[in-house]
Coordinates of C-alpha atoms in Angstrom, one line a residue:
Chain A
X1 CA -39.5 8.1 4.4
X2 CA -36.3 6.8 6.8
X3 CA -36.4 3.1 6.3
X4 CA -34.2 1.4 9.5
X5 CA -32.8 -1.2 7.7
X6 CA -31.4 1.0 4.8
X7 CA -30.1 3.3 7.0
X8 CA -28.2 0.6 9.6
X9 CA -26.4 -0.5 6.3
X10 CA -24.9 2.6 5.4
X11 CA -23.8 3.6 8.9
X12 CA -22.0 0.6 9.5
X13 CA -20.9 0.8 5.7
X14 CA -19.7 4.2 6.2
X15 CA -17.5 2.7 9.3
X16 CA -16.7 0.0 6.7
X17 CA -14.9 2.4 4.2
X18 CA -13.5 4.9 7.3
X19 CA -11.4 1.2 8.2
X20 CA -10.0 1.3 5.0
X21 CA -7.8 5.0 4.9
X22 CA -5.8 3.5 8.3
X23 CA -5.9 0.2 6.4
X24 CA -4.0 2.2 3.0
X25 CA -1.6 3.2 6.1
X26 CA -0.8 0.2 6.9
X27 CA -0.5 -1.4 3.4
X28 CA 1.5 1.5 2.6
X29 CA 3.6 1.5 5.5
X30 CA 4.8 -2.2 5.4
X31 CA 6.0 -1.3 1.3
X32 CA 8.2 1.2 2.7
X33 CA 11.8 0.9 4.4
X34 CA 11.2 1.2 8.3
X35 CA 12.7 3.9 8.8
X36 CA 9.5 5.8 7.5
X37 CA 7.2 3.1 8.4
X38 CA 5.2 5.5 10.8
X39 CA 5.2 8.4 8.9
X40 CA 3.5 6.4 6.2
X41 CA 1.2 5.3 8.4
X42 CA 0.9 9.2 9.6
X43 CA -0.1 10.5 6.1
X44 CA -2.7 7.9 5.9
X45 CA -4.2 8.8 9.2
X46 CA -4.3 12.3 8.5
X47 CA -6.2 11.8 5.7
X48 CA -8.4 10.6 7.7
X49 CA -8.8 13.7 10.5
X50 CA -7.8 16.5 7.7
X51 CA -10.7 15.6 4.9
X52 CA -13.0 15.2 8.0
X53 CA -13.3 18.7 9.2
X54 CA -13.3 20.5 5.6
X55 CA -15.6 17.8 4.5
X56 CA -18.2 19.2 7.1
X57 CA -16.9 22.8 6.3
X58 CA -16.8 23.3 2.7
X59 CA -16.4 19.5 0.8
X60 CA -19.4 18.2 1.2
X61 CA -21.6 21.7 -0.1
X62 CA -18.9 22.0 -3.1
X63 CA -19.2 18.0 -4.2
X64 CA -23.4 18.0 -3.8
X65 CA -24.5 21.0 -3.1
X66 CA -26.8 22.3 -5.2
X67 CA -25.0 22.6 -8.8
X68 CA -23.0 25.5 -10.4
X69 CA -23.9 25.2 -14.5
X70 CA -22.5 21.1 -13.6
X71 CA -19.1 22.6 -12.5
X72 CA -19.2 22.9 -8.9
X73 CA -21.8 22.4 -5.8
X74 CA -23.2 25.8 -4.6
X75 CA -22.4 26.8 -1.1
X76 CA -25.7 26.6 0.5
X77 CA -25.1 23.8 2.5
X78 CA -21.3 25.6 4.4
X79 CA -20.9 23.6 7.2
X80 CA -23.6 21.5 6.9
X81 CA -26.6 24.2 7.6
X82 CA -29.6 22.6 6.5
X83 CA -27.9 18.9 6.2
X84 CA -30.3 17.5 8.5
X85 CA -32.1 14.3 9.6
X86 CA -34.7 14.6 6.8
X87 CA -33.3 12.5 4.0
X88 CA -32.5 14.8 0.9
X89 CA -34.6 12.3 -2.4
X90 CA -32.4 14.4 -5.2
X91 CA -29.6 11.5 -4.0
X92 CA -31.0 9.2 -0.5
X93 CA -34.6 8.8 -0.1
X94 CA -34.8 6.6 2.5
X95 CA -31.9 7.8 4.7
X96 CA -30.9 11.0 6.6
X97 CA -29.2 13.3 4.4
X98 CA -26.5 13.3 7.8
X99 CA -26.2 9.6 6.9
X100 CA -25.3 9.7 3.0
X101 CA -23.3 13.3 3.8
X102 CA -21.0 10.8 6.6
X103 CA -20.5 8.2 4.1
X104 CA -19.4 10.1 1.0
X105 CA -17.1 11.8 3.6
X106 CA -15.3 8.4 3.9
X107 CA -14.7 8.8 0.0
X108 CA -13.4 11.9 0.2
X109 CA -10.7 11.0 3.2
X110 CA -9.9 7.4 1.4
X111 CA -8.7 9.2 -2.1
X112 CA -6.0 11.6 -1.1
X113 CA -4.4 8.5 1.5
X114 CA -3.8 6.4 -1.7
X115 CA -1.8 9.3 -3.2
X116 CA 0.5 9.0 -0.3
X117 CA 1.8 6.1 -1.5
X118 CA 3.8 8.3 -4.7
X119 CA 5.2 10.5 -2.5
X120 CA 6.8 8.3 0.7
X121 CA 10.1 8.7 2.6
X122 CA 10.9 11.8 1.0
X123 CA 8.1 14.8 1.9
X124 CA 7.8 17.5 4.6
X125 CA 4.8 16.7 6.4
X126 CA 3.3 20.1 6.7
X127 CA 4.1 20.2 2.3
X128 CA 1.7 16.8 2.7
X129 CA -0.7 18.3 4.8
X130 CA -1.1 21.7 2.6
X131 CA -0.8 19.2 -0.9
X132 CA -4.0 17.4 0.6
X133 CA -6.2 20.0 1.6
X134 CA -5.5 22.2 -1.7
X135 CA -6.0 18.9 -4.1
X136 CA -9.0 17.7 -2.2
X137 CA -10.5 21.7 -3.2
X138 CA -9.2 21.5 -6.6
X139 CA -9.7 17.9 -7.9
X140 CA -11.8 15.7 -5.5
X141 CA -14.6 18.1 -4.8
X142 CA -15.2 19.2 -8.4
X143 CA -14.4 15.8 -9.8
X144 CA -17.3 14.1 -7.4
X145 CA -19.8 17.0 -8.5
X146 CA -19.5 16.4 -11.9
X147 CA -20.2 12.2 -11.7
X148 CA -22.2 12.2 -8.8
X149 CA -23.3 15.4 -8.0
X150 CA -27.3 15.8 -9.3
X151 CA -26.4 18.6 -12.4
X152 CA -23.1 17.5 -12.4
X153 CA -21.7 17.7 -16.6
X154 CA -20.6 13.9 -16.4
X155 CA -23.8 12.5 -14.7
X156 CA -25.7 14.4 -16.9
X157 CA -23.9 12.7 -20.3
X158 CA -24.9 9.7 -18.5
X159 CA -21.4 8.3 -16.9
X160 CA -21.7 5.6 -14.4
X161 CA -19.2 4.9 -11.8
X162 CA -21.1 3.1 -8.9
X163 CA -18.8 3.8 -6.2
X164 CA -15.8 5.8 -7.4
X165 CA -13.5 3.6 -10.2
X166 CA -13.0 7.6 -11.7
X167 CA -14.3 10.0 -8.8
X168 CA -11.7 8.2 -6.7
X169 CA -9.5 6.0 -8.0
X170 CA -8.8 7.6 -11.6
X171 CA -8.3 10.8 -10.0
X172 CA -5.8 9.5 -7.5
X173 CA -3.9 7.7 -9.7
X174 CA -3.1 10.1 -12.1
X175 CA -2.2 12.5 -9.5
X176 CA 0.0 10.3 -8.0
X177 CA 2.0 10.0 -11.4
X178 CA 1.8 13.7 -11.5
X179 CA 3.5 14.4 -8.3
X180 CA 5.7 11.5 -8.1
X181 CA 7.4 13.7 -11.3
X182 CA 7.5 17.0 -9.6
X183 CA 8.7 15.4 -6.0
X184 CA 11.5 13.5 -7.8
X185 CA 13.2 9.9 -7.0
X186 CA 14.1 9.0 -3.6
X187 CA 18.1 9.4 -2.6
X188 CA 19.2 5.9 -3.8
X189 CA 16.5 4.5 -6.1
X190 CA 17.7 1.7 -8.0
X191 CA 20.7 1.2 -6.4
X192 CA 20.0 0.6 -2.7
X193 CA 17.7 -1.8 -1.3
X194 CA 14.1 -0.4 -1.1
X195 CA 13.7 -3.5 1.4
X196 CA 10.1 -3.7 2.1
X197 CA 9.7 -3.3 6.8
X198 CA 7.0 -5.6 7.0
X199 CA 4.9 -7.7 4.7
X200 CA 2.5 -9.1 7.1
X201 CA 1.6 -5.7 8.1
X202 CA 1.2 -5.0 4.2
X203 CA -1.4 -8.2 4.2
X204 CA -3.2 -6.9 7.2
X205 CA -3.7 -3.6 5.0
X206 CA -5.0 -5.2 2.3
X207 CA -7.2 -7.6 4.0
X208 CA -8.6 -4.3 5.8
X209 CA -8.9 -2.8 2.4
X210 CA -10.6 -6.4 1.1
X211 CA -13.2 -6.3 4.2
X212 CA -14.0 -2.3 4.2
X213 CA -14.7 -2.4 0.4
X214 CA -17.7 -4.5 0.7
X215 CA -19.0 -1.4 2.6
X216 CA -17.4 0.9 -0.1
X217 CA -19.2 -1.1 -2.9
X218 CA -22.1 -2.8 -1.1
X219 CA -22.9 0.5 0.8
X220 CA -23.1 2.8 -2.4
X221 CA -26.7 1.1 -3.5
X222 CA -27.6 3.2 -0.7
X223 CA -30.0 0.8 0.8
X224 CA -29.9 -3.1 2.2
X225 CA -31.6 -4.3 -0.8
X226 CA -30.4 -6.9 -3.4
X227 CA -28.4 -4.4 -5.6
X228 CA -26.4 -3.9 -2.7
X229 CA -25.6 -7.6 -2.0
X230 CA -25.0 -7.8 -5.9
X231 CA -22.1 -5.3 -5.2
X232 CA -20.9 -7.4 -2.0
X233 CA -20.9 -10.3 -4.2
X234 CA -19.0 -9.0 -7.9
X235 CA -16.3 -7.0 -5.3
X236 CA -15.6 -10.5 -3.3
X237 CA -15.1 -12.5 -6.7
X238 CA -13.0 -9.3 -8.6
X239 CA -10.7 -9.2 -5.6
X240 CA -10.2 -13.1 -5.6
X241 CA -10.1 -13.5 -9.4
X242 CA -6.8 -10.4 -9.3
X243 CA -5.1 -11.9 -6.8
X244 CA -5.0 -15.7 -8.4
X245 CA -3.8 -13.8 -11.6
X246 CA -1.4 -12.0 -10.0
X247 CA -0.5 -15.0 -8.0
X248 CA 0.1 -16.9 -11.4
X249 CA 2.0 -14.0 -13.3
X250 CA 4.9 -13.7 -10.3
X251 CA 5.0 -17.7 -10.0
X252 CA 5.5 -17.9 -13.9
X253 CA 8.2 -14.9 -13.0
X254 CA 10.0 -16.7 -10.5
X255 CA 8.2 -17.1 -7.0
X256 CA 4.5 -16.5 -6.0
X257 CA 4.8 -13.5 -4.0
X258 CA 2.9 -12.5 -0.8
X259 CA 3.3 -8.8 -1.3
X260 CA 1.9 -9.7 -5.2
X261 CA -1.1 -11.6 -4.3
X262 CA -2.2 -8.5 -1.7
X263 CA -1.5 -6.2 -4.6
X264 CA -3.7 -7.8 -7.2
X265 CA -6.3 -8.4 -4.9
X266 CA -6.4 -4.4 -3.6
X267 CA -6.3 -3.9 -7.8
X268 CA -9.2 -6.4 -8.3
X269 CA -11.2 -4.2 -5.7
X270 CA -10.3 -1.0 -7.8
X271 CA -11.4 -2.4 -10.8
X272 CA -14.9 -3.9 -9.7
X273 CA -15.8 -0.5 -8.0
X274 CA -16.8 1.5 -11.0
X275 CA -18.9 -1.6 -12.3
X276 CA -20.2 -3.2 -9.3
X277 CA -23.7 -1.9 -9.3
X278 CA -24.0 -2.7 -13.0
X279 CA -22.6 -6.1 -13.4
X280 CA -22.7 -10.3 -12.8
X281 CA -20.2 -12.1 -11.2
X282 CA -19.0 -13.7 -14.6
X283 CA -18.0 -10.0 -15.5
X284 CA -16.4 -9.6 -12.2
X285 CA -13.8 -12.7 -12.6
X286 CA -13.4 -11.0 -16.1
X287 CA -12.6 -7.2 -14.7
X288 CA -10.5 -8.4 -12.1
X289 CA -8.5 -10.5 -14.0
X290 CA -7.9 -8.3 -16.8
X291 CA -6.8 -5.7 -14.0
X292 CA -4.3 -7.8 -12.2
X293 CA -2.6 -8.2 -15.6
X294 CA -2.6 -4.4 -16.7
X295 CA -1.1 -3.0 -13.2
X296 CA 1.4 -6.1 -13.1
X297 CA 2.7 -5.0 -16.6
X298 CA 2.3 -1.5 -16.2
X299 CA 4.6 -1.5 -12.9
X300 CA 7.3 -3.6 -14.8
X301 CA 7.0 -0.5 -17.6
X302 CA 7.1 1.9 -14.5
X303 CA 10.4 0.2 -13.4
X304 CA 12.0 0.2 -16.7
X305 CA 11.6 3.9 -17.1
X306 CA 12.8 4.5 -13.9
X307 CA 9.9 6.8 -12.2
X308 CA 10.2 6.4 -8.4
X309 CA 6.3 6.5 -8.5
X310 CA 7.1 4.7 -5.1
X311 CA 4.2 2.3 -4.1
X312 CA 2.4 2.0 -8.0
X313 CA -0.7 4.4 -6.7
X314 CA -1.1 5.2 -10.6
X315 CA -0.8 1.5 -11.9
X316 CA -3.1 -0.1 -9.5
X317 CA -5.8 3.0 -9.2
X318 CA -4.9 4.9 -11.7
X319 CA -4.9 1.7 -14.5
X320 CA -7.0 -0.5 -12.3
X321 CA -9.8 2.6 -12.2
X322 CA -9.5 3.6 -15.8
X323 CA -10.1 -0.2 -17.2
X324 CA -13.0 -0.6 -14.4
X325 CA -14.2 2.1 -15.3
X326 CA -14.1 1.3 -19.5
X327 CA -15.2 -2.2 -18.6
X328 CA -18.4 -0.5 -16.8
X329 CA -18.8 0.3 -20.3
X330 CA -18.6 -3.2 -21.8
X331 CA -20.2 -4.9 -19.3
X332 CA -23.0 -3.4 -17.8
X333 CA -26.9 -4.8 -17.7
X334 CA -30.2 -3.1 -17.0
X335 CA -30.7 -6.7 -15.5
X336 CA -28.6 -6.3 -12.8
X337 CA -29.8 -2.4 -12.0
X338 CA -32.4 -0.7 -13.9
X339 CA -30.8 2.5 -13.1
X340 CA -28.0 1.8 -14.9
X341 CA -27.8 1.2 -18.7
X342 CA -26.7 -1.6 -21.0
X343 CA -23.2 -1.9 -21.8
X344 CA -21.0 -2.7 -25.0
X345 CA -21.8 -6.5 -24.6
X346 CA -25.5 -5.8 -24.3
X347 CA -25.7 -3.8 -27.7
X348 CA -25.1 -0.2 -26.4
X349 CA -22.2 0.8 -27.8
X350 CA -23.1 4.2 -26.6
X351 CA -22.1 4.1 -23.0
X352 CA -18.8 2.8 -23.8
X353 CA -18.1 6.0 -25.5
X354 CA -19.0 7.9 -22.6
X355 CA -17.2 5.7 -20.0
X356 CA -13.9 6.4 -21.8
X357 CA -14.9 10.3 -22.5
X358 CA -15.4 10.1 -18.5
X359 CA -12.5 8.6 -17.7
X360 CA -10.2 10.3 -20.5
X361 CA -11.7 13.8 -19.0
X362 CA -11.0 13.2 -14.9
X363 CA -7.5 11.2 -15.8
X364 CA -6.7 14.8 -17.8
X365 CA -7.9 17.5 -15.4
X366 CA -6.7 15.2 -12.5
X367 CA -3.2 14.9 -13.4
X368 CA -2.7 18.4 -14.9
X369 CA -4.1 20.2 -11.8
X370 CA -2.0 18.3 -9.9
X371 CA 1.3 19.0 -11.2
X372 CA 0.5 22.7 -11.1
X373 CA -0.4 22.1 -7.4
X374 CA 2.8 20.0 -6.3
X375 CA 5.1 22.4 -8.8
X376 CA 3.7 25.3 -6.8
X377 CA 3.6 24.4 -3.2
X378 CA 7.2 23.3 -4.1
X379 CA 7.8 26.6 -5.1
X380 CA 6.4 28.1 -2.2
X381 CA 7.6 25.8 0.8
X382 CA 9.3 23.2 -0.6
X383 CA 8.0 19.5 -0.9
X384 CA 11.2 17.4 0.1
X385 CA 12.5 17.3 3.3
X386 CA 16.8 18.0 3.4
X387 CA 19.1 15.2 2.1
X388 CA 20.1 14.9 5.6
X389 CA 16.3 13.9 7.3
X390 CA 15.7 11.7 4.0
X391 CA 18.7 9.8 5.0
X392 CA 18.3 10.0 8.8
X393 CA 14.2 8.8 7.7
X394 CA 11.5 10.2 8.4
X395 CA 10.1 8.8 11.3
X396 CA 12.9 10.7 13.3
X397 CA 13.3 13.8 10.9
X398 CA 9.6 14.3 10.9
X399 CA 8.3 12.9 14.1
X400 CA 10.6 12.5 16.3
X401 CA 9.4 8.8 16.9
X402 CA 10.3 5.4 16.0
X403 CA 8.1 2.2 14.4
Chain B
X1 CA 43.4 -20.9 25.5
X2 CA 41.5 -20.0 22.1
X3 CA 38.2 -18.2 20.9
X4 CA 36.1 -19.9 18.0
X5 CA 34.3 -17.8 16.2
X6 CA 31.7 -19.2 14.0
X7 CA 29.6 -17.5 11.3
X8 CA 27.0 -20.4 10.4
X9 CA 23.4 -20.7 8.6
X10 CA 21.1 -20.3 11.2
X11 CA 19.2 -23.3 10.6
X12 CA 22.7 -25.2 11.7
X13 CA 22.4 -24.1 14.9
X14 CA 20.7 -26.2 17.0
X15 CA 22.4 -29.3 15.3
X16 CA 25.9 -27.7 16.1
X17 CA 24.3 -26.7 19.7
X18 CA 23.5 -30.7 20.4
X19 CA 26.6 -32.4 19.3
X20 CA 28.7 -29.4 21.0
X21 CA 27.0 -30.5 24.2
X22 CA 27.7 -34.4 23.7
X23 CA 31.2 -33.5 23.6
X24 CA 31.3 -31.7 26.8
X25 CA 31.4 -28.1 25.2
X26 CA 28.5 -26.6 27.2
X27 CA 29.4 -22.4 27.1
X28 CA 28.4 -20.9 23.8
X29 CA 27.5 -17.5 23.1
X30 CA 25.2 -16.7 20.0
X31 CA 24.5 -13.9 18.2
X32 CA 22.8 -13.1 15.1
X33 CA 24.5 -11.4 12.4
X34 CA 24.1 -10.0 9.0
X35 CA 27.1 -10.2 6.6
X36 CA 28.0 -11.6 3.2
X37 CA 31.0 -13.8 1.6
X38 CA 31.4 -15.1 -1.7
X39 CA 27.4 -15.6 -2.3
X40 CA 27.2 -11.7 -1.9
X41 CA 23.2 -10.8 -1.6
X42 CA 20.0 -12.6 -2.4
X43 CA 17.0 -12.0 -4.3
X44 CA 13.9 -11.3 -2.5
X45 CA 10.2 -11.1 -4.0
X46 CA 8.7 -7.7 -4.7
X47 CA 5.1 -7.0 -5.6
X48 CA 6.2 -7.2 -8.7
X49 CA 10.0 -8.6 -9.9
X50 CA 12.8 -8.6 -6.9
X51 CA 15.0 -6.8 -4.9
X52 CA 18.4 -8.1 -3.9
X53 CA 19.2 -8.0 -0.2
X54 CA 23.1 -7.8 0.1
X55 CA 23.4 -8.7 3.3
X56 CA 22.2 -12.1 4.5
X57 CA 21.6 -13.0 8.0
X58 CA 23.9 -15.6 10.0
X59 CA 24.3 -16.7 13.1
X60 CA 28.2 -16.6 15.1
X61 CA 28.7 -18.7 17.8
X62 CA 31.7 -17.7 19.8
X63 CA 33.1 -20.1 22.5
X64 CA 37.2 -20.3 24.0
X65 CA 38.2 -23.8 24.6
X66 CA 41.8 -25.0 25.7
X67 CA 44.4 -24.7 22.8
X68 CA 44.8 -28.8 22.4
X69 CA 40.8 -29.2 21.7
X70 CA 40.9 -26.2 19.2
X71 CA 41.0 -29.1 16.2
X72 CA 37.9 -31.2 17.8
X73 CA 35.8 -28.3 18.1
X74 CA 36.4 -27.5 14.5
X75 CA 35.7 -30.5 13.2
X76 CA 32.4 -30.8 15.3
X77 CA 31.6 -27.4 13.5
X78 CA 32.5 -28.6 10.0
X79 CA 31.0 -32.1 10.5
X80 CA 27.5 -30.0 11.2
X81 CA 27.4 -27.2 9.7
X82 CA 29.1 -28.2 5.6
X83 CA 26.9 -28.7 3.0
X84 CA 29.3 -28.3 0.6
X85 CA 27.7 -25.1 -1.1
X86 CA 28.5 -21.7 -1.1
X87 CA 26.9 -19.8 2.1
X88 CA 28.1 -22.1 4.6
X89 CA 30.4 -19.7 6.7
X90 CA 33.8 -19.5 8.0
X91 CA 35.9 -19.8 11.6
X92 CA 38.0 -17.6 12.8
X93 CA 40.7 -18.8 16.1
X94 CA 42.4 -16.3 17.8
X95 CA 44.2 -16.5 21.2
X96 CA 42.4 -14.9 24.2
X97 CA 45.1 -14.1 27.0
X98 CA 42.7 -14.2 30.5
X99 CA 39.5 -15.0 31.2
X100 CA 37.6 -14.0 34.7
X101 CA 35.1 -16.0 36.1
X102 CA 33.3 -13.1 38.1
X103 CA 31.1 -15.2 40.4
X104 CA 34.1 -16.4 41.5
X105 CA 36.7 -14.1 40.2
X106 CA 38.6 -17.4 39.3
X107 CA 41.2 -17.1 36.2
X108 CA 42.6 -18.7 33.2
X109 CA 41.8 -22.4 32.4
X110 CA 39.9 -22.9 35.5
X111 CA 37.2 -20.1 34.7
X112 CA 36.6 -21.8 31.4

């Protein structure tokens, strides 16, 4: 039964979360030097029109079509045959199936654009292009059939992850790390200046990011009810309680930065997105705090080993989605969705354990497949662009255009 | 005649502009520059930590005045623009052997 108000929220919450791969773009795009501003801003958008045709081909049938012994959605539903206005009860009762298949296509397209930011100012596009269709096959489909797919193996153990702390931001993460070691450093890193082009433009991004993740969060109850405004609520106060810790950790450094402050509050959203179907707004101010301090420390350990894992993809989604996703563990109530299950904090010890099998599993499988992927399309084609266009940037080198 | 060249901090500049004027010196040309002396670069915020810029912008105002007022012009300049801490800039004089006003296509001290 199609009820208009549940509906209404998901479109315009699937709009929400579409804002927010441009948004990445542009958060991304001000980090790097501006000489491959719009190129950064070009991987971002492609995300965007890639992931939406083979999401209506083949990604949404492999991540919830009907299961494959947990491992993989069958193929029944090939470009969307038999997706239709009915709403499908196995995961949207009271929407069109169309409806829920549009807004986990926004999932799909958001996750490989944060993995742009490992790889900036030194890849062929066309490498990019082939990198992101091949790892959306190989990791995002079968990772978002096993959490959230009905039969998937980790729904079944009973993982939660609300709106996609592992199924997207885990998985991202790792594989950032992963291909930010095959790619290599950029020519220069850590002796010239990586001078940022534009921090405004990086504050626009991530106030984008802030305002499309209420749909990201809020939308995946699925409904305009009160679990959903729960969501809206615990993202807002993660996102505000990261960026005032991060505020305080670079002003105790030196200065409080405005590119820090946009950065913890992007983390905060990360973190709360696992959790924020499962947990009060006192948790929230705990799960974003903690997360601004485990990404700020973990990029000062990045820097000191020297990994040129260029805009911290893996320690603000890859760290921020991993604790989330533990502290889902920890801190979720059956008073806040009876759906969901008690956490550490409410004497369940048990979902804890499969929180951080969960997360342990994806961050594994993520960031192995990965490196095969990048070491063999480097292999084949080649990942980095000549000396020459990596120098020249590549805005020019690439697109023949200027930011 | 002479050419001033003045590399300043940019927040000098209207200052220097205003008392230039009061004393008659009206041409100017500005442009903003990047460059660096003895305070080499300077450390700008990143997300987390900082980068060091190495080059920090200026601003060079160029005028030529008569040979005699060289001095007064200088000491306008120093007057404004020293705060007595490193970053403050330096003037270069050279000698400038014609100058063409082309409205008029007037020369020397009369096209000044």
């Amino acid at each position: 039964m199609i009820n208009s108000g549940d509906t209404a929220w998901v479109l315009i919450s699937t709009a929400l979360v579409i804002l927010m791969t441009p948004a990445v773009g542009f958060f991304y795009g001000g980090m790097v030097r501006k000489k491959s501003l719009l190129s950064t801003v070009m991987m971002c958008f492609a995300s965007l029109f890639l992931i939406s045709v083979q999401w209506v081909l083949v990604g949404y049938t492999l991540s919830f079509g009907p299961s494959k012994a947990g491992l993989i959605g069958g193929l029944q539903w090939l470009g969307l045959i038999g997706v239709g206005q009915a709403p499908n009860p196995d995961y949207a009762a009271t929407i069109p199936a169309l409806a829920f298949m549009l807004f986990q296509a926004a999932f799909a397209i958001v996750t490989p654009s944060l993995i742009v930011g490992s790889f900036v100012e030194r890849i062929k596009f066309g490498a990019f292009l082939i990198f992101t269709s091949l790892w959306s096959l190989l990791v995002y489909y079968p990772v978002a059939h096993w959490v959230w797919g009905v039969g998937g193996w980790l729904r079944a153990l009973g993982a939660l992850d609300f709106a996609g702390g592992t199924v997207v931001h885990v998985t991202a993460g790792f594989a950032a790390l992963a291909v930010a070691l095959v790619i290599g450093k950029r020519i220069g890193y850590g002796k010239d200046n990586m001078e940022p082009s534009n921090i405004p433009l990086v504050v626009i991004g991530a106030v984008l990011l802030w305002f499309g993740w209420f749909g990201f969060n809020g939308g995946s109850a699925l409904a305009a009810n009160g679990l959903a405004v729960s969501a809206v609520v615990v993202t807002n106060t993660a996102a505000a309680a990261a960026a005032l810790v991060w505020m305080v950790l670079s002003w105790l450094h030196r200065r409080p930065s405005v590119l820090g402050v946009a950065t913890g509050a992007v983390v905060g959203l990360v973190a709360i997105t696992p959790a924020s179907g499962f947990v009060d707004p006192l948790s929230a101010l705990a799960i974003g705090g903690i997360a601004a301090a485990i990404s700020y420390y973990m990029i000062v350990l990045r820097m000191k080993l020297r990994i040129d894992e260029s805009l911290d993809v893996f320690a603000c989604h890859g760290m921020g989605g991993l604790w989330g996703s533990i502290a889902t563990g920890i801190f979720a109530s059956q008073a806040i969705n009876a759906a969901g299950a008690d956490g550490l904090l409410f004497g369940n010890p048990g979902l804890l354990w499969v929180q951080i099998v969960t997360v342990a599993v994806t961050a594994v499988f993520s960031f192995i497949v990965t490196y095969a992927l990048a070491t063999l399309i480097d292999l084949i084609v080649g990942l980095r662009v000549s000396e020459n266009e990596e120098l020249v940037g590549l805005d020019i080198s690439q697109h023949a255009e200027v930011a | 005649m002479k050419k001033i060249e003045a590399i300043i901090r940019s927040e000098k500049l209207d200052d220097l502009r205003e008392k230039l004027d009061a004393s008659g010196y009206t041409a100017m040309t500005v442009t903003e520059v990047k460059g660096r002396g003895a305070q080499k670069g300077i450390l700008l915020e990143w997300r987390v930590g900082e980068y060091r810029v190495e080059f920090i912008p200026k601003v060079k105002v160029e005028l030529v005045v008569n040979a005699e007022t060289v001095d007064k012009v200088i000491e306008i300049i120093l007057s404004v623009c020293s705060s007595g801490k490193v970053g403050d800039g330096k003037i270069f004089i050279s000698s400038v052997e014609e100058v063409v006003r082309i409205r008029t296509g007037e020369r020397g001290q009369k096209a000044l």
